[in-house]
Amino acid sequence: MVERARRGDPRSVARLISLVEDASPALREVMAGLAPHTGHALVVGITGAPGVGKSTSTNALVARLREAGRRVGVLAVDPSSPFSGGALLGDRVRMGDHATDSDVFIRSMAARGHLGGLAWTTPQAIRVLDAAGFDVVLVETVGVGQSEVEVAALADTTLVLLAPGMGDGIQAAKAGILEIGDLYVVNKADRDGAGQVRRDLRNALALTDRPDAAWRPPILLTTAHDGGGIPEVVDALEEHQTWLRDSGELLRRRTRRARGEVEAIALTRLRERWSGLREGSELDDLAGRVARGETDPYAAADALLDDPSD
């Protein structure tokens, strides 16, 4: 399946992502097969409050990237259905322009209650698309407002969308987007107030202490519904990619991303192990010893964690 995905078979790519979402027992073998082929795709996170035009902008970016000959994968994280738990598919419907393009792969993923605007399986799904040979992976968040900053932890470049008339000055301060954005785009620039949003954002950024002070985030105006300003956005993405590679920041960001991924997997295994211990007698035995004063709770916890049967 991995080999077929690398040859561009969309069904194999879709099946691999399904294995990721379902936490299949075969996932360990899948990830081992994918690992040698990863690290090539540019991962762009696209975030912003509801109504700023994330799906329309993503659709326009795909079109422009395809004109440049790039293969593009899209992970559109949608709200979950309250009935099935699956994605509501709103984003994929809005990006139907590219449904017949074999060099574009669009997958809706359900957030399934995970905070931060992403699905918890998003990092592994990115790995699948990267190994399958896509040049750019666009990750569009749900758009739930103040918890959207998580996308910065898994993207090489974070694109923050704003729009006039939506109180974005207040939202920028509340959501922390002044710290996470590598590129800011004021969409719906044909509306009144777009220039003011841009000025307010520029002033706010000038007062913000950013960890990557060597990079000055550009602020661009777009009208994504007709493609206006999108070529400039793609140029800015490429400029940021060049800066990431030349400065060494790309490796640092990807190392942080890998660290978070490893930590999440390790914590999942610990939770599974803990669930098994709660169902067994060892925890009860240790709790009884603590209650009788035969040992202290720290020593009991050490004994639990150092279980030689693990």
PDB file of N, CA, C and O in Angstrom, residues 186-237:
ATOM      1  N   VAL A 186      -5.102  39.477   5.054  1.00  0.00           N
ATOM      2  CA  VAL A 186      -6.407  40.098   5.275  1.00  0.00           C
ATOM      3  C   VAL A 186      -7.245  39.797   4.041  1.00  0.00           C
ATOM      4  O   VAL A 186      -7.060  40.396   2.976  1.00  0.00           O
ATOM      5  N   ASN A 187      -8.148  38.844   4.178  1.00  0.00           N
ATOM      6  CA  ASN A 187      -9.006  38.441   3.065  1.00  0.00           C
ATOM      7  C   ASN A 187     -10.222  39.368   2.984  1.00  0.00           C
ATOM      8  O   ASN A 187     -10.452  40.185   3.870  1.00  0.00           O
ATOM      9  N   LYS A 188     -10.954  39.236   1.894  1.00  0.00           N
ATOM     10  CA  LYS A 188     -12.124  40.091   1.639  1.00  0.00           C
ATOM     11  C   LYS A 188     -11.716  41.560   1.632  1.00  0.00           C
ATOM     12  O   LYS A 188     -12.381  42.427   2.210  1.00  0.00           O
ATOM     13  N   ALA A 189     -10.587  41.807   0.948  1.00  0.00           N
ATOM     14  CA  ALA A 189     -10.012  43.153   0.927  1.00  0.00           C
ATOM     15  C   ALA A 189     -10.853  44.144   0.151  1.00  0.00           C
ATOM     16  O   ALA A 189     -10.578  45.354   0.181  1.00  0.00           O
ATOM     17  N   ASP A 190     -11.869  43.661  -0.567  1.00  0.00           N
ATOM     18  CA  ASP A 190     -12.761  44.567  -1.282  1.00  0.00           C
ATOM     19  C   ASP A 190     -13.803  45.191  -0.358  1.00  0.00           C
ATOM     20  O   ASP A 190     -14.605  46.025  -0.784  1.00  0.00           O
ATOM     21  N   ARG A 191     -13.795  44.797   0.902  1.00  0.00           N
ATOM     22  CA  ARG A 191     -14.730  45.372   1.872  1.00  0.00           C
ATOM     23  C   ARG A 191     -14.098  46.578   2.566  1.00  0.00           C
ATOM     24  O   ARG A 191     -12.886  46.688   2.681  1.00  0.00           O
ATOM     25  N   ASP A 192     -14.968  47.451   3.051  1.00  0.00           N
ATOM     26  CA  ASP A 192     -14.487  48.598   3.815  1.00  0.00           C
ATOM     27  C   ASP A 192     -13.786  48.120   5.081  1.00  0.00           C
ATOM     28  O   ASP A 192     -14.247  47.179   5.737  1.00  0.00           O
ATOM     29  N   GLY A 193     -12.689  48.766   5.408  1.00  0.00           N
ATOM     30  CA  GLY A 193     -11.999  48.460   6.653  1.00  0.00           C
ATOM     31  C   GLY A 193     -10.814  47.537   6.508  1.00  0.00           C
ATOM     32  O   GLY A 193     -10.081  47.304   7.479  1.00  0.00           O
ATOM     33  N   ALA A 194     -10.577  46.980   5.310  1.00  0.00           N
ATOM     34  CA  ALA A 194      -9.464  46.054   5.134  1.00  0.00           C
ATOM     35  C   ALA A 194      -8.125  46.747   5.397  1.00  0.00           C
ATOM     36  O   ALA A 194      -7.233  46.195   6.053  1.00  0.00           O
ATOM     37  N   GLY A 195      -7.987  47.983   4.896  1.00  0.00           N
ATOM     38  CA  GLY A 195      -6.750  48.719   5.116  1.00  0.00           C
ATOM     39  C   GLY A 195      -6.515  49.012   6.587  1.00  0.00           C
ATOM     40  O   GLY A 195      -5.381  48.967   7.068  1.00  0.00           O
ATOM     41  N   GLN A 196      -7.602  49.286   7.328  1.00  0.00           N
ATOM     42  CA  GLN A 196      -7.469  49.567   8.753  1.00  0.00           C
ATOM     43  C   GLN A 196      -7.026  48.318   9.520  1.00  0.00           C
ATOM     44  O   GLN A 196      -6.203  48.404  10.431  1.00  0.00           O
ATOM     45  N   VAL A 197      -7.595  47.161   9.134  1.00  0.00           N
ATOM     46  CA  VAL A 197      -7.169  45.908   9.767  1.00  0.00           C
ATOM     47  C   VAL A 197      -5.679  45.684   9.541  1.00  0.00           C
ATOM     48  O   VAL A 197      -4.944  45.290  10.459  1.00  0.00           O
ATOM     49  N   ARG A 198      -5.236  45.968   8.322  1.00  0.00           N
ATOM     50  CA  ARG A 198      -3.813  45.788   8.007  1.00  0.00           C
ATOM     51  C   ARG A 198      -2.944  46.730   8.845  1.00  0.00           C
ATOM     52  O   ARG A 198      -1.907  46.313   9.388  1.00  0.00           O
ATOM     53  N   ARG A 199      -3.364  47.976   8.980  1.00  0.00           N
ATOM     54  CA  ARG A 199      -2.584  48.936   9.772  1.00  0.00           C
ATOM     55  C   ARG A 199      -2.557  48.539  11.250  1.00  0.00           C
ATOM     56  O   ARG A 199      -1.513  48.605  11.906  1.00  0.00           O
ATOM     57  N   ASP A 200      -3.717  48.145  11.776  1.00  0.00           N
ATOM     58  CA  ASP A 200      -3.780  47.741  13.183  1.00  0.00           C
ATOM     59  C   ASP A 200      -2.881  46.530  13.439  1.00  0.00           C
ATOM     60  O   ASP A 200      -2.191  46.465  14.465  1.00  0.00           O
ATOM     61  N   LEU A 201      -2.912  45.597  12.500  1.00  0.00           N
ATOM     62  CA  LEU A 201      -2.102  44.391  12.657  1.00  0.00           C
ATOM     63  C   LEU A 201      -0.616  44.727  12.582  1.00  0.00           C
ATOM     64  O   LEU A 201       0.198  44.206  13.359  1.00  0.00           O
ATOM     65  N   ARG A 202      -0.252  45.626  11.656  1.00  0.00           N
ATOM     66  CA  ARG A 202       1.158  46.025  11.531  1.00  0.00           C
ATOM     67  C   ARG A 202       1.639  46.696  12.824  1.00  0.00           C
ATOM     68  O   ARG A 202       2.742  46.406  13.319  1.00  0.00           O
ATOM     69  N   ASN A 203       0.813  47.553  13.395  1.00  0.00           N
ATOM     70  CA  ASN A 203       1.193  48.226  14.638  1.00  0.00           C
ATOM     71  C   ASN A 203       1.325  47.236  15.793  1.00  0.00           C
ATOM     72  O   ASN A 203       2.244  47.337  16.620  1.00  0.00           O
ATOM     73  N   ALA A 204       0.386  46.265  15.838  1.00  0.00           N
ATOM     74  CA  ALA A 204       0.431  45.277  16.918  1.00  0.00           C
ATOM     75  C   ALA A 204       1.669  44.399  16.801  1.00  0.00           C
ATOM     76  O   ALA A 204       2.320  44.071  17.800  1.00  0.00           O
ATOM     77  N   LEU A 205       2.005  44.005  15.587  1.00  0.00           N
ATOM     78  CA  LEU A 205       3.179  43.156  15.379  1.00  0.00           C
ATOM     79  C   LEU A 205       4.465  43.886  15.759  1.00  0.00           C
ATOM     80  O   LEU A 205       5.418  43.273  16.249  1.00  0.00           O
ATOM     81  N   ALA A 206       4.485  45.201  15.526  1.00  0.00           N
ATOM     82  CA  ALA A 206       5.683  45.978  15.860  1.00  0.00           C
ATOM     83  C   ALA A 206       5.945  45.985  17.360  1.00  0.00           C
ATOM     84  O   ALA A 206       7.091  46.167  17.797  1.00  0.00           O
ATOM     85  N   LEU A 207       4.904  45.773  18.159  1.00  0.00           N
ATOM     86  CA  LEU A 207       5.036  45.792  19.613  1.00  0.00           C
ATOM     87  C   LEU A 207       5.157  44.398  20.215  1.00  0.00           C
ATOM     88  O   LEU A 207       5.267  44.255  21.431  1.00  0.00           O
ATOM     89  N   THR A 208       5.126  43.375  19.356  1.00  0.00           N
ATOM     90  CA  THR A 208       5.132  41.996  19.840  1.00  0.00           C
ATOM     91  C   THR A 208       6.538  41.434  19.881  1.00  0.00           C
ATOM     92  O   THR A 208       7.306  41.572  18.923  1.00  0.00           O
ATOM     93  N   ASP A 209       6.878  40.805  20.985  1.00  0.00           N
ATOM     94  CA  ASP A 209       8.183  40.162  21.139  1.00  0.00           C
ATOM     95  C   ASP A 209       8.071  38.741  20.604  1.00  0.00           C
ATOM     96  O   ASP A 209       7.534  37.850  21.253  1.00  0.00           O
ATOM     97  N   ARG A 210       8.557  38.522  19.395  1.00  0.00           N
ATOM     98  CA  ARG A 210       8.457  37.225  18.739  1.00  0.00           C
ATOM     99  C   ARG A 210       9.771  36.456  18.888  1.00  0.00           C
ATOM    100  O   ARG A 210      10.857  37.038  18.835  1.00  0.00           O
ATOM    101  N   PRO A 211       9.690  35.112  19.052  1.00  0.00           N
ATOM    102  CA  PRO A 211      10.910  34.314  19.201  1.00  0.00           C
ATOM    103  C   PRO A 211      11.781  34.296  17.948  1.00  0.00           C
ATOM    104  O   PRO A 211      12.991  34.139  18.024  1.00  0.00           O
ATOM    105  N   ASP A 212      11.160  34.446  16.766  1.00  0.00           N
ATOM    106  CA  ASP A 212      11.917  34.437  15.510  1.00  0.00           C
ATOM    107  C   ASP A 212      12.001  35.857  14.956  1.00  0.00           C
ATOM    108  O   ASP A 212      11.500  36.156  13.875  1.00  0.00           O
ATOM    109  N   ALA A 213      12.664  36.724  15.701  1.00  0.00           N
ATOM    110  CA  ALA A 213      12.685  38.148  15.354  1.00  0.00           C
ATOM    111  C   ALA A 213      13.351  38.408  14.012  1.00  0.00           C
ATOM    112  O   ALA A 213      13.150  39.458  13.406  1.00  0.00           O
ATOM    113  N   ALA A 214      14.142  37.453  13.510  1.00  0.00           N
ATOM    114  CA  ALA A 214      14.827  37.659  12.234  1.00  0.00           C
ATOM    115  C   ALA A 214      13.856  37.636  11.057  1.00  0.00           C
ATOM    116  O   ALA A 214      14.176  38.141   9.980  1.00  0.00           O
ATOM    117  N   TRP A 215      12.673  37.053  11.260  1.00  0.00           N
ATOM    118  CA  TRP A 215      11.673  37.004  10.190  1.00  0.00           C
ATOM    119  C   TRP A 215      10.589  38.032  10.478  1.00  0.00           C
ATOM    120  O   TRP A 215       9.967  38.020  11.539  1.00  0.00           O
ATOM    121  N   ARG A 216      10.332  38.908   9.520  1.00  0.00           N
ATOM    122  CA  ARG A 216       9.290  39.907   9.650  1.00  0.00           C
ATOM    123  C   ARG A 216       8.066  39.438   8.859  1.00  0.00           C
ATOM    124  O   ARG A 216       8.095  39.438   7.620  1.00  0.00           O
ATOM    125  N   PRO A 217       6.995  39.040   9.530  1.00  0.00           N
ATOM    126  CA  PRO A 217       5.833  38.500   8.826  1.00  0.00           C
ATOM    127  C   PRO A 217       5.196  39.542   7.912  1.00  0.00           C
ATOM    128  O   PRO A 217       4.852  40.640   8.372  1.00  0.00           O
ATOM    129  N   PRO A 218       5.040  39.224   6.635  1.00  0.00           N
ATOM    130  CA  PRO A 218       4.345  40.152   5.739  1.00  0.00           C
ATOM    131  C   PRO A 218       2.849  40.137   6.003  1.00  0.00           C
ATOM    132  O   PRO A 218       2.303  39.158   6.526  1.00  0.00           O
ATOM    133  N   ILE A 219       2.206  41.231   5.661  1.00  0.00           N
ATOM    134  CA  ILE A 219       0.742  41.340   5.782  1.00  0.00           C
ATOM    135  C   ILE A 219       0.198  41.658   4.401  1.00  0.00           C
ATOM    136  O   ILE A 219       0.479  42.723   3.839  1.00  0.00           O
ATOM    137  N   LEU A 220      -0.557  40.728   3.839  1.00  0.00           N
ATOM    138  CA  LEU A 220      -1.027  40.848   2.463  1.00  0.00           C
ATOM    139  C   LEU A 220      -2.542  40.965   2.411  1.00  0.00           C
ATOM    140  O   LEU A 220      -3.246  40.513   3.319  1.00  0.00           O
ATOM    141  N   LEU A 221      -3.030  41.569   1.341  1.00  0.00           N
ATOM    142  CA  LEU A 221      -4.467  41.714   1.113  1.00  0.00           C
ATOM    143  C   LEU A 221      -4.894  40.786  -0.020  1.00  0.00           C
ATOM    144  O   LEU A 221      -4.200  40.701  -1.044  1.00  0.00           O
ATOM    145  N   THR A 222      -6.014  40.085   0.165  1.00  0.00           N
ATOM    146  CA  THR A 222      -6.512  39.188  -0.879  1.00  0.00           C
ATOM    147  C   THR A 222      -8.025  39.305  -1.022  1.00  0.00           C
ATOM    148  O   THR A 222      -8.725  39.734  -0.095  1.00  0.00           O
ATOM    149  N   THR A 223      -8.491  38.910  -2.175  1.00  0.00           N
ATOM    150  CA  THR A 223      -9.920  38.634  -2.399  1.00  0.00           C
ATOM    151  C   THR A 223      -9.960  37.217  -2.969  1.00  0.00           C
ATOM    152  O   THR A 223      -9.949  37.022  -4.181  1.00  0.00           O
ATOM    153  N   ALA A 224      -9.985  36.248  -2.071  1.00  0.00           N
ATOM    154  CA  ALA A 224      -9.782  34.853  -2.458  1.00  0.00           C
ATOM    155  C   ALA A 224     -10.853  34.336  -3.409  1.00  0.00           C
ATOM    156  O   ALA A 224     -10.593  33.440  -4.214  1.00  0.00           O
ATOM    157  N   HIS A 225     -12.046  34.904  -3.366  1.00  0.00           N
ATOM    158  CA  HIS A 225     -13.128  34.383  -4.204  1.00  0.00           C
ATOM    159  C   HIS A 225     -12.832  34.553  -5.687  1.00  0.00           C
ATOM    160  O   HIS A 225     -13.328  33.780  -6.522  1.00  0.00           O
ATOM    161  N   ASP A 226     -11.994  35.556  -6.033  1.00  0.00           N
ATOM    162  CA  ASP A 226     -11.628  35.717  -7.445  1.00  0.00           C
ATOM    163  C   ASP A 226     -10.116  35.576  -7.663  1.00  0.00           C
ATOM    164  O   ASP A 226      -9.612  35.876  -8.747  1.00  0.00           O
ATOM    165  N   GLY A 227      -9.404  35.122  -6.629  1.00  0.00           N
ATOM    166  CA  GLY A 227      -7.964  34.892  -6.764  1.00  0.00           C
ATOM    167  C   GLY A 227      -7.101  36.117  -6.598  1.00  0.00           C
ATOM    168  O   GLY A 227      -5.877  36.036  -6.757  1.00  0.00           O
ATOM    169  N   GLY A 228      -7.691  37.238  -6.278  1.00  0.00           N
ATOM    170  CA  GLY A 228      -6.918  38.464  -6.126  1.00  0.00           C
ATOM    171  C   GLY A 228      -5.920  38.385  -4.973  1.00  0.00           C
ATOM    172  O   GLY A 228      -6.299  38.061  -3.851  1.00  0.00           O
ATOM    173  N   GLY A 229      -4.663  38.682  -5.239  1.00  0.00           N
ATOM    174  CA  GLY A 229      -3.627  38.675  -4.210  1.00  0.00           C
ATOM    175  C   GLY A 229      -3.035  37.311  -3.901  1.00  0.00           C
ATOM    176  O   GLY A 229      -2.043  37.226  -3.166  1.00  0.00           O
ATOM    177  N   ILE A 230      -3.603  36.245  -4.449  1.00  0.00           N
ATOM    178  CA  ILE A 230      -3.122  34.896  -4.137  1.00  0.00           C
ATOM    179  C   ILE A 230      -1.702  34.649  -4.684  1.00  0.00           C
ATOM    180  O   ILE A 230      -0.884  34.021  -3.996  1.00  0.00           O
ATOM    181  N   PRO A 231      -1.344  35.124  -5.897  1.00  0.00           N
ATOM    182  CA  PRO A 231       0.048  34.938  -6.340  1.00  0.00           C
ATOM    183  C   PRO A 231       1.063  35.537  -5.372  1.00  0.00           C
ATOM    184  O   PRO A 231       2.128  34.945  -5.136  1.00  0.00           O
ATOM    185  N   GLU A 232       0.745  36.688  -4.787  1.00  0.00           N
ATOM    186  CA  GLU A 232       1.647  37.297  -3.818  1.00  0.00           C
ATOM    187  C   GLU A 232       1.762  36.455  -2.552  1.00  0.00           C
ATOM    188  O   GLU A 232       2.833  36.386  -1.930  1.00  0.00           O
ATOM    189  N   VAL A 233       0.672  35.805  -2.175  1.00  0.00           N
ATOM    190  CA  VAL A 233       0.711  34.919  -1.001  1.00  0.00           C
ATOM    191  C   VAL A 233       1.637  33.726  -1.263  1.00  0.00           C
ATOM    192  O   VAL A 233       2.452  33.355  -0.407  1.00  0.00           O
ATOM    193  N   VAL A 234       1.524  33.130  -2.445  1.00  0.00           N
ATOM    194  CA  VAL A 234       2.389  31.991  -2.788  1.00  0.00           C
ATOM    195  C   VAL A 234       3.852  32.435  -2.824  1.00  0.00           C
ATOM    196  O   VAL A 234       4.740  31.718  -2.347  1.00  0.00           O
ATOM    197  N   ASP A 235       4.113  33.621  -3.361  1.00  0.00           N
ATOM    198  CA  ASP A 235       5.488  34.136  -3.374  1.00  0.00           C
ATOM    199  C   ASP A 235       6.017  34.299  -1.949  1.00  0.00           C
ATOM    200  O   ASP A 235       7.187  33.986  -1.659  1.00  0.00           O
ATOM    201  N   ALA A 236       5.159  34.791  -1.048  1.00  0.00           N
ATOM    202  CA  ALA A 236       5.576  34.978   0.346  1.00  0.00           C
ATOM    203  C   ALA A 236       5.826  33.634   1.027  1.00  0.00           C
ATOM    204  O   ALA A 236       6.752  33.504   1.841  1.00  0.00           O
ATOM    205  N   LEU A 237       5.023  32.625   0.699  1.00  0.00           N
ATOM    206  CA  LEU A 237       5.248  31.282   1.250  1.00  0.00           C
ATOM    207  C   LEU A 237       6.604  30.733   0.803  1.00  0.00           C
ATOM    208  O   LEU A 237       7.340  30.139   1.603  1.00  0.00           O
TER     209      LEU A 237
END
